[in-house]
């Protein structure tokens, strides 16, 4: 981490573990969309106008509330912005499986929210199709898609 000489740009190439740091001071916020949390290069201004450039080799996802920079009295935290989402609310595993299959065919990530609903970012054509197929189970809502809520495929080794 260093503060560049050009336009007082804040360069972040490694994100240290600030989890134990208590942020009692007024921090600055770097707003990101859900699809930007895995990007290795990001250049953007924070809410207070600090120009931040993140260029990292680490592919781990940035999380809401994560402190990515600290120097003196300046703390910069990540904020994942809410986005319009299609949510499925069903406890029926057949319905959930079909929903994930339908969404997976569009190569969109599916998120499992804390309340048990499944979410995918809004796509107009997909929404219409899902709304017709899953009548009563589908809603539209602004919500935050956190990286740790994303359902990912875990490949298990084949046991002989």
PDB file of N, CA and C in Angstrom, residues 42-80:
ATOM      1  N   UNK A  42      -9.057  -2.353  -9.855  1.00  0.00           N
ATOM      2  CA  UNK A  42     -10.186  -1.436  -9.681  1.00  0.00           C
ATOM      3  C   UNK A  42      -9.609  -0.040  -9.479  1.00  0.00           C
ATOM      4  N   UNK A  43     -10.158   0.930 -10.187  1.00  0.00           N
ATOM      5  CA  UNK A  43      -9.768   2.324  -9.965  1.00  0.00           C
ATOM      6  C   UNK A  43     -11.041   3.135  -9.838  1.00  0.00           C
ATOM      7  N   UNK A  44     -11.192   3.790  -8.700  1.00  0.00           N
ATOM      8  CA  UNK A  44     -12.447   4.481  -8.419  1.00  0.00           C
ATOM      9  C   UNK A  44     -12.229   5.474  -7.287  1.00  0.00           C
ATOM     10  N   UNK A  45     -13.114   6.462  -7.222  1.00  0.00           N
ATOM     11  CA  UNK A  45     -13.092   7.406  -6.102  1.00  0.00           C
ATOM     12  C   UNK A  45     -14.002   6.885  -4.999  1.00  0.00           C
ATOM     13  N   UNK A  46     -13.588   7.132  -3.765  1.00  0.00           N
ATOM     14  CA  UNK A  46     -14.395   6.781  -2.607  1.00  0.00           C
ATOM     15  C   UNK A  46     -15.472   7.846  -2.426  1.00  0.00           C
ATOM     16  N   UNK A  47     -16.335   7.645  -1.465  1.00  0.00           N
ATOM     17  CA  UNK A  47     -17.398   8.628  -1.198  1.00  0.00           C
ATOM     18  C   UNK A  47     -16.845   9.995  -0.824  1.00  0.00           C
ATOM     19  N   UNK A  48     -15.660  10.013  -0.192  1.00  0.00           N
ATOM     20  CA  UNK A  48     -15.057  11.291   0.203  1.00  0.00           C
ATOM     21  C   UNK A  48     -14.106  11.836  -0.850  1.00  0.00           C
ATOM     22  N   UNK A  49     -14.073  11.200  -2.024  1.00  0.00           N
ATOM     23  CA  UNK A  49     -13.276  11.729  -3.124  1.00  0.00           C
ATOM     24  C   UNK A  49     -11.851  11.231  -3.218  1.00  0.00           C
ATOM     25  N   UNK A  50     -11.431  10.283  -2.377  1.00  0.00           N
ATOM     26  CA  UNK A  50     -10.090   9.719  -2.488  1.00  0.00           C
ATOM     27  C   UNK A  50     -10.039   8.780  -3.687  1.00  0.00           C
ATOM     28  N   UNK A  51      -9.054   8.986  -4.552  1.00  0.00           N
ATOM     29  CA  UNK A  51      -8.887   8.109  -5.701  1.00  0.00           C
ATOM     30  C   UNK A  51      -8.133   6.864  -5.255  1.00  0.00           C
ATOM     31  N   UNK A  52      -8.757   5.704  -5.426  1.00  0.00           N
ATOM     32  CA  UNK A  52      -8.175   4.440  -4.987  1.00  0.00           C
ATOM     33  C   UNK A  52      -7.912   3.575  -6.210  1.00  0.00           C
ATOM     34  N   UNK A  53      -6.738   2.980  -6.246  1.00  0.00           N
ATOM     35  CA  UNK A  53      -6.403   2.023  -7.294  1.00  0.00           C
ATOM     36  C   UNK A  53      -5.996   0.730  -6.609  1.00  0.00           C
ATOM     37  N   UNK A  54      -6.805  -0.289  -6.838  1.00  0.00           N
ATOM     38  CA  UNK A  54      -6.496  -1.624  -6.309  1.00  0.00           C
ATOM     39  C   UNK A  54      -5.934  -2.431  -7.462  1.00  0.00           C
ATOM     40  N   UNK A  55      -4.735  -2.970  -7.263  1.00  0.00           N
ATOM     41  CA  UNK A  55      -4.116  -3.848  -8.245  1.00  0.00           C
ATOM     42  C   UNK A  55      -3.470  -4.966  -7.444  1.00  0.00           C
ATOM     43  N   UNK A  56      -4.121  -6.127  -7.456  1.00  0.00           N
ATOM     44  CA  UNK A  56      -3.680  -7.210  -6.578  1.00  0.00           C
ATOM     45  C   UNK A  56      -3.614  -8.525  -7.339  1.00  0.00           C
ATOM     46  N   UNK A  57      -2.777  -9.406  -6.836  1.00  0.00           N
ATOM     47  CA  UNK A  57      -2.650 -10.742  -7.412  1.00  0.00           C
ATOM     48  C   UNK A  57      -3.617 -11.712  -6.750  1.00  0.00           C
ATOM     49  N   UNK A  58      -4.021 -11.391  -5.541  1.00  0.00           N
ATOM     50  CA  UNK A  58      -4.929 -12.239  -4.770  1.00  0.00           C
ATOM     51  C   UNK A  58      -6.315 -12.208  -5.403  1.00  0.00           C
ATOM     52  N   UNK A  59      -6.885 -13.370  -5.670  1.00  0.00           N
ATOM     53  CA  UNK A  59      -8.187 -13.440  -6.305  1.00  0.00           C
ATOM     54  C   UNK A  59      -9.341 -13.562  -5.335  1.00  0.00           C
ATOM     55  N   UNK A  60      -9.091 -13.411  -4.036  1.00  0.00           N
ATOM     56  CA  UNK A  60     -10.180 -13.551  -3.068  1.00  0.00           C
ATOM     57  C   UNK A  60     -11.146 -12.368  -3.188  1.00  0.00           C
ATOM     58  N   UNK A  61     -12.398 -12.647  -2.912  1.00  0.00           N
ATOM     59  CA  UNK A  61     -13.449 -11.638  -3.052  1.00  0.00           C
ATOM     60  C   UNK A  61     -13.379 -10.615  -1.922  1.00  0.00           C
ATOM     61  N   UNK A  62     -13.649  -9.356  -2.275  1.00  0.00           N
ATOM     62  CA  UNK A  62     -13.779  -8.305  -1.269  1.00  0.00           C
ATOM     63  C   UNK A  62     -15.153  -8.431  -0.630  1.00  0.00           C
ATOM     64  N   UNK A  63     -15.247  -8.111   0.663  1.00  0.00           N
ATOM     65  CA  UNK A  63     -16.501  -8.273   1.401  1.00  0.00           C
ATOM     66  C   UNK A  63     -16.988  -6.918   1.914  1.00  0.00           C
ATOM     67  N   UNK A  64     -18.300  -6.817   2.096  1.00  0.00           N
ATOM     68  CA  UNK A  64     -18.879  -5.607   2.682  1.00  0.00           C
ATOM     69  C   UNK A  64     -18.302  -5.403   4.080  1.00  0.00           C
ATOM     70  N   UNK A  65     -17.905  -4.177   4.359  1.00  0.00           N
ATOM     71  CA  UNK A  65     -17.357  -3.856   5.668  1.00  0.00           C
ATOM     72  C   UNK A  65     -15.873  -4.123   5.796  1.00  0.00           C
ATOM     73  N   UNK A  66     -15.276  -4.769   4.804  1.00  0.00           N
ATOM     74  CA  UNK A  66     -13.851  -5.091   4.865  1.00  0.00           C
ATOM     75  C   UNK A  66     -13.022  -3.820   4.764  1.00  0.00           C
ATOM     76  N   UNK A  67     -12.083  -3.656   5.679  1.00  0.00           N
ATOM     77  CA  UNK A  67     -11.164  -2.520   5.650  1.00  0.00           C
ATOM     78  C   UNK A  67     -10.017  -2.879   4.711  1.00  0.00           C
ATOM     79  N   UNK A  68      -9.854  -2.098   3.657  1.00  0.00           N
ATOM     80  CA  UNK A  68      -8.826  -2.406   2.665  1.00  0.00           C
ATOM     81  C   UNK A  68      -7.627  -1.462   2.738  1.00  0.00           C
ATOM     82  N   UNK A  69      -7.753  -0.394   3.529  1.00  0.00           N
ATOM     83  CA  UNK A  69      -6.651   0.567   3.638  1.00  0.00           C
ATOM     84  C   UNK A  69      -6.729   1.271   4.978  1.00  0.00           C
ATOM     85  N   UNK A  70      -5.560   1.463   5.589  1.00  0.00           N
ATOM     86  CA  UNK A  70      -5.483   2.198   6.855  1.00  0.00           C
ATOM     87  C   UNK A  70      -4.131   2.891   6.926  1.00  0.00           C
ATOM     88  N   UNK A  71      -4.182   4.183   7.052  1.00  0.00           N
ATOM     89  CA  UNK A  71      -2.966   4.955   7.253  1.00  0.00           C
ATOM     90  C   UNK A  71      -3.354   6.189   8.042  1.00  0.00           C
ATOM     91  N   UNK A  72      -2.786   6.338   9.219  1.00  0.00           N
ATOM     92  CA  UNK A  72      -3.131   7.479  10.064  1.00  0.00           C
ATOM     93  C   UNK A  72      -4.600   7.441  10.447  1.00  0.00           C
ATOM     94  N   UNK A  73      -5.307   8.506  10.154  1.00  0.00           N
ATOM     95  CA  UNK A  73      -6.735   8.570  10.457  1.00  0.00           C
ATOM     96  C   UNK A  73      -7.617   8.130   9.297  1.00  0.00           C
ATOM     97  N   UNK A  74      -7.015   7.707   8.185  1.00  0.00           N
ATOM     98  CA  UNK A  74      -7.793   7.318   7.014  1.00  0.00           C
ATOM     99  C   UNK A  74      -8.006   5.805   6.987  1.00  0.00           C
ATOM    100  N   UNK A  75      -9.262   5.421   7.034  1.00  0.00           N
ATOM    101  CA  UNK A  75      -9.673   4.021   6.896  1.00  0.00           C
ATOM    102  C   UNK A  75     -10.573   3.953   5.664  1.00  0.00           C
ATOM    103  N   UNK A  76     -10.358   2.967   4.817  1.00  0.00           N
ATOM    104  CA  UNK A  76     -11.242   2.778   3.660  1.00  0.00           C
ATOM    105  C   UNK A  76     -11.850   1.387   3.760  1.00  0.00           C
ATOM    106  N   UNK A  77     -13.189   1.367   3.730  1.00  0.00           N
ATOM    107  CA  UNK A  77     -13.937   0.122   3.815  1.00  0.00           C
ATOM    108  C   UNK A  77     -14.707  -0.119   2.522  1.00  0.00           C
ATOM    109  N   UNK A  78     -14.960  -1.384   2.234  1.00  0.00           N
ATOM    110  CA  UNK A  78     -15.740  -1.781   1.067  1.00  0.00           C
ATOM    111  C   UNK A  78     -17.221  -1.771   1.421  1.00  0.00           C
ATOM    112  N   UNK A  79     -18.033  -1.307   0.486  1.00  0.00           N
ATOM    113  CA  UNK A  79     -19.484  -1.391   0.599  1.00  0.00           C
ATOM    114  C   UNK A  79     -20.010  -1.978  -0.699  1.00  0.00           C
ATOM    115  N   UNK A  80     -20.689  -3.121  -0.625  1.00  0.00           N
ATOM    116  CA  UNK A  80     -21.297  -3.704  -1.808  1.00  0.00           C
ATOM    117  C   UNK A  80     -22.691  -3.104  -1.956  1.00  0.00           C
TER     118      UNK A  80
END
